[in-house]
Structure formats: C-alpha cells, structure tokens
Amino acid sequence: MDLTLSPDEETLKEKAKAFAERFLFPHEEELEMAGHLPAETLARLRQAVVDHDFNAINHSREDGGQGLSIFGQTLVNEELGKATNGLWAIVWHPAYPLRFGTSAQKREYLIPSCEGRRRGSFAITEPGAGSDPRLVQTRADRRGGKYYLSGEKWFVTTGDYSDYLIVHAHVDGDADKPTLFLVDKALPGVRIKRVPKFMHTYVFEHPEFVFDEVELDEGSRLGEVGQGFELTKDWFVEARLQIAANCLGAAIRAADTANRYASERVQFGRPIRDFQAIEFMLADMAVEIMAAKSLVYRVAWEIDRGIDRKLIHARASAVKLHASEMAGRVIDKALQILGGRGYMRENPVERLYRDIRVDRIWEGTSEIQRAIIAGQIKKRGLTAYTGWV
Ligand SMILES: Cc1cc2nc3c(=O)[nH]c(=O)nc-3n(C[C@H](O)[C@H](O)[C@H](O)COP(=O)(O)OP(=O)(O)OC[C@H]3O[C@@H](n4cnc5c(N)ncnc54)[C@H](O)[C@@H]3O)c2cc1C
C-alpha cells in the first residue's frame, strides 16, 4: 500500500492552498464586520474560480466541470475549508444529481452551473421536516400535463444568490412519490419569505422560500417520480465528504494558529507552550487531526477505487460524523490556547469555532449519522467499519 500523494496531487493541493490564501483569506474580516461582500467582489472571485480551474471540480469536463477524482476533490476541499465565514462556498460544486438530468436539463442547468453562469440551491428542509424528509409537505400536484408546486422550504443555503432551486416535493402529496424539481426563482409564485441570521457569518444567506401554485412542466422534473430520495442520497454522500474535508482544513488552520501562538506568547517568564497543560492540548489536537485525515483520505481513495455504493453511503456517514466532531474538539482547544485573543472576532479561530458548529447539524445531524452507522452495523456487521475492504 502506497499512501504518498502523487506529484499531480501535491500540485493540486498546493494550488488550492494558494487560491484560498490569495483570494479567500483577504476577505474574511471584511465579511465578518460587514456581514456580506459587495457584488463586485463576488463577481471578481467568481472569475478567479474559473481562471484557476476550480469551478465544478465535482463534474465531468464534458459537462463543463474539472472532472477531479473524489480524492482530488478532497485535497481541494481541505485547503478551501481553512477559509472562515464559509468563504469556501465561493467555489461552487453544482449539485451531484444534476448529472442524472436529461440532455435539455444538462444544457439549461448543469453546464451553465459548472461554468459559473448559473447557480442552484438544494431545498429539502421544511418547518415540519428536518431529519425525517418523509414528513415533507411541499407537494407537486399533477393537473393537465403540468405540475403545481406549493409549500415552504427553510434554510436554503445560497438561496439569495442562486437563480434556481432543486426542490424535494411529494407528487400529489404522496410520501411514496418523493421527487426533485428544478425551479427557477423568477417563476411566478416563488418568493423569499424571510432571511434569518445564523450563528456563523456566511458568505451567502439561508433564506426561507414559499411556493404558491408554481406552474412547472414535465421538463422541470429531475429524474423519475418517486426517485427523489435516491438522488438526494447521492447528494448527501458528496456533501458529507465535502464537509469532512472542510472540517479537516478548519481544524488544521486552528491548530497551526494555536501552535504558533503557544511559541510566541510569554507568561510567567516562558512561552506558554512550555506549560504541559498547553503542550498536551497541542498533542491531542495533532493526533485528532492525524486520525481524521487518515479516515477522510482513506474513504475518498476507496470511492475512487469503486467500492460498493452502499458501503460508500455507510462510510460517508462515519467520515462526516468523525471529522465534524473532531473539528469541534480541536478548535475549542485552539481557542483556549489563544486565551482572550481567541474570543475576538478578528481572530480566525473564533470564526472557525462558530463556523464549524453547523457541520454537526446540516446534511444530517450527528445523531442521524450515528443512526445510519448503527443500522449498517446491524445489517452488515461491525466489519463494515472495523474491517479493511
Ligand atoms: C445554516 C444551515 C444551512 C442549511 N442549509 C440547508 C439547505 O441548503 N437545504 C436544506 O434542505 N436544508 C438545509 N439545512 C437544514 C439541515 O439539513 C437541518 O437543520 C438538519 O437536517 C436537521 O433538521 P432540523 O433542524 O429540522 O432538526 P430536527 O430533525 O428537528 O432534529 C432536532 C434534534 O433531534 C435529533 N433527532 C431527530 N431525529 C432523530 C433520531 N431519529 N434519532 C436521534 N435523534 C434525532 C436531531 O439530531 C437534533 O438533535 C440547513 C441548516 C442550517 C442550520
């Protein structure tokens, strides 16, 4: 077994690191203090993403993306995850299920999204449906060869900036017919109800949407009637791996910051790293990151080698659970080492502390990941996690 990065992988990782440091880090404090970035800055950054070939790293070249392997995407997402305030979201990853669209849908949605001319958001969650999407109330009623979409979606990430949404709805209100629809925001009957504020400062918003009898034709349906869960599951695998890689980057940046500070900061006549209490925290942080990195890289590598799709789903949950919880522990220690400075919003560690909290909630809470893992253990045995296949 050879675990060394190839020269191409090293180059890719370095390029992503340089991109984050040159284009994302300089906007962190401005975004934190103002709460948003000006439209001209967003446009300039969008162009930089294209110029550096980071647009749609998760889609094929023929669809306008970069066609990176899952392992390659992981290396990039780790570096981007070092940026605070969700600035990594500047680098778009069009939703995975778009690749299962018809050729007309690919022309209208996927390709322009990969190229940065359009942007979409995924809308599943509702006031009454979070962890249990079977409780979704948004319905798409079939009448006269059309669908009429009605309902409400919450927490639609980037919904302020996107121009279309992928909406998870039940056809004719039937929970056995979960289906995805491509919904242009400009259509009559689509409106933003509220733009709530959250714990993190994020480069985009997470608005609530209302759909009132939005008329959609057959060409707006992504996949078959009833295929909504299956397509969403694929999205979850990709999103969970991305979160895990971002968390890894966040933890590494926080640990680096704390490690440097521990050498520079002198109290009681010596650098604080000379106190065992501080050095033991740094030791625990390093080991936590090492373990998480080994897990994230391993699963990304396995996916590229084509392991069974069900195992991929099972392990993506483990990766997301472990990396998000690890980042919470590591960043908490980093903040402690920085003392009062770690509590200042101008400090990246303070921002990472808030940023990372949502990673234990979105794309399936930690409890839901544990439930998936426990279910897999029951079905496949412990070796699904403890074995080496
Ligand atoms: C900032 C942000 C952005 C988001 N972006 C999007 C987005 O773009 N699109 C989208 O569709 N959604 C989005 N979400 C929604 C997110 O995916 C949900 O918040 C998440 O799935 C949890 O749902 P919930 O908040 O309704 O919590 P609930 O499902 O109500 O859960 C509440 C608590 O109960 C626990 N719980 C629930 N069921 C079980 C169980 N079976 N066993 C044990 N514990 C359980 C949960 O783990 C949690 O602790 C976003 C959320 C946030 C905060």
Short mmCIF file of N, CA and C and ligand atoms in Angstrom, two decimals, residues 122-125 130-131 155-157 200 206 358 361-363 365 367-368, ligand 1:
data_model
loop_
_atom_site.label_atom_id
_atom_site.label_comp_id
_atom_site.label_asym_id
_atom_site.label_seq_id
_atom_site.Cartn_x
_atom_site.Cartn_y
_atom_site.Cartn_z
N PHE A 122 -30.12 23.60 -2.99
CA PHE A 122 -30.90 22.38 -2.73
C PHE A 122 -31.88 22.68 -1.60
N ALA A 123 -33.17 22.40 -1.83
CA ALA A 123 -34.19 22.74 -0.84
C ALA A 123 -34.99 21.50 -0.45
N ILE A 124 -34.64 20.96 0.71
CA ILE A 124 -35.33 19.77 1.22
C ILE A 124 -36.07 20.13 2.51
N THR A 125 -35.34 20.79 3.43
CA THR A 125 -35.85 21.03 4.79
C THR A 125 -37.08 21.95 4.81
N GLY A 130 -37.25 17.90 9.00
CA GLY A 130 -35.81 18.13 9.05
C GLY A 130 -35.11 16.81 8.83
N SER A 131 -34.79 16.12 9.95
CA SER A 131 -34.11 14.83 9.84
C SER A 131 -34.97 13.79 9.12
N PHE A 155 -34.02 27.23 5.42
CA PHE A 155 -32.55 27.10 5.44
C PHE A 155 -31.96 26.82 4.05
N VAL A 156 -32.44 27.51 3.03
CA VAL A 156 -31.95 27.19 1.67
C VAL A 156 -30.62 27.90 1.43
N THR A 157 -29.54 27.16 1.65
CA THR A 157 -28.20 27.76 1.58
C THR A 157 -27.92 28.33 0.20
N HIS A 200 -23.14 31.48 12.44
CA HIS A 200 -21.95 31.84 11.65
C HIS A 200 -22.22 33.07 10.79
N HIS A 206 -29.26 31.98 4.03
CA HIS A 206 -30.01 30.70 4.05
C HIS A 206 -31.50 31.05 4.16
N VAL A 358 -22.15 24.17 12.69
CA VAL A 358 -23.24 23.69 11.83
C VAL A 358 -22.90 22.36 11.15
N ILE A 361 -24.77 19.56 12.21
CA ILE A 361 -26.23 19.67 12.03
C ILE A 361 -26.65 19.45 10.57
N TRP A 362 -26.02 20.20 9.63
CA TRP A 362 -26.53 20.11 8.25
C TRP A 362 -26.05 18.85 7.54
N GLU A 363 -26.75 18.53 6.48
CA GLU A 363 -26.51 17.28 5.73
C GLU A 363 -26.61 16.06 6.64
N THR A 365 -27.73 15.38 10.95
CA THR A 365 -27.11 15.68 12.24
C THR A 365 -26.19 14.52 12.67
N GLU A 367 -26.57 12.79 15.22
CA GLU A 367 -27.42 11.68 15.69
C GLU A 367 -27.89 10.84 14.49
N ILE A 368 -28.23 11.53 13.41
CA ILE A 368 -28.68 10.79 12.21
C ILE A 368 -27.51 9.98 11.63
C1 LIG B 1 -27.06 27.05 8.37
C2 LIG B 1 -27.90 25.93 7.83
C3 LIG B 1 -27.96 25.71 6.47
C4 LIG B 1 -28.76 24.69 5.95
N1 LIG B 1 -28.84 24.52 4.58
C5 LIG B 1 -29.77 23.67 4.08
C6 LIG B 1 -30.01 23.60 2.67
O1 LIG B 1 -29.34 24.26 1.85
N2 LIG B 1 -31.00 22.80 2.23
C7 LIG B 1 -31.76 22.04 3.07
O2 LIG B 1 -32.65 21.34 2.59
N3 LIG B 1 -31.54 22.07 4.41
C8 LIG B 1 -30.57 22.87 4.93
N4 LIG B 1 -30.37 22.92 6.29
C9 LIG B 1 -31.20 22.13 7.17
C10 LIG B 1 -30.47 21.00 7.86
O3 LIG B 1 -30.15 19.98 6.96
C11 LIG B 1 -31.37 20.55 9.01
O4 LIG B 1 -31.34 21.57 10.00
C12 LIG B 1 -30.95 19.22 9.61
O5 LIG B 1 -31.16 18.18 8.70
C13 LIG B 1 -31.71 18.90 10.91
O6 LIG B 1 -33.07 19.12 10.77
P1 LIG B 1 -33.82 20.02 11.86
O7 LIG B 1 -33.07 21.27 12.02
O8 LIG B 1 -35.25 20.13 11.45
O9 LIG B 1 -33.72 19.22 13.21
P2 LIG B 1 -34.64 18.01 13.71
O10 LIG B 1 -34.71 16.96 12.67
O11 LIG B 1 -35.92 18.55 14.22
O12 LIG B 1 -33.77 17.46 14.91
C14 LIG B 1 -33.75 18.08 16.19
C15 LIG B 1 -32.88 17.23 17.10
O13 LIG B 1 -33.43 15.89 17.19
C16 LIG B 1 -32.48 14.94 16.78
N5 LIG B 1 -33.11 13.82 16.11
C17 LIG B 1 -34.03 13.86 15.10
N6 LIG B 1 -34.35 12.63 14.71
C18 LIG B 1 -33.61 11.77 15.47
C19 LIG B 1 -33.47 10.36 15.53
N7 LIG B 1 -34.13 9.56 14.70
N8 LIG B 1 -32.63 9.84 16.44
C20 LIG B 1 -31.93 10.65 17.28
N9 LIG B 1 -32.01 11.98 17.27
C21 LIG B 1 -32.84 12.55 16.37
C22 LIG B 1 -31.53 15.69 15.85
O14 LIG B 1 -30.28 15.05 15.73
C23 LIG B 1 -31.46 17.04 16.54
O15 LIG B 1 -30.54 16.97 17.59
C24 LIG B 1 -29.51 23.88 6.83
C25 LIG B 1 -29.43 24.10 8.22
C26 LIG B 1 -28.64 25.10 8.71
C27 LIG B 1 -28.59 25.32 10.20
#
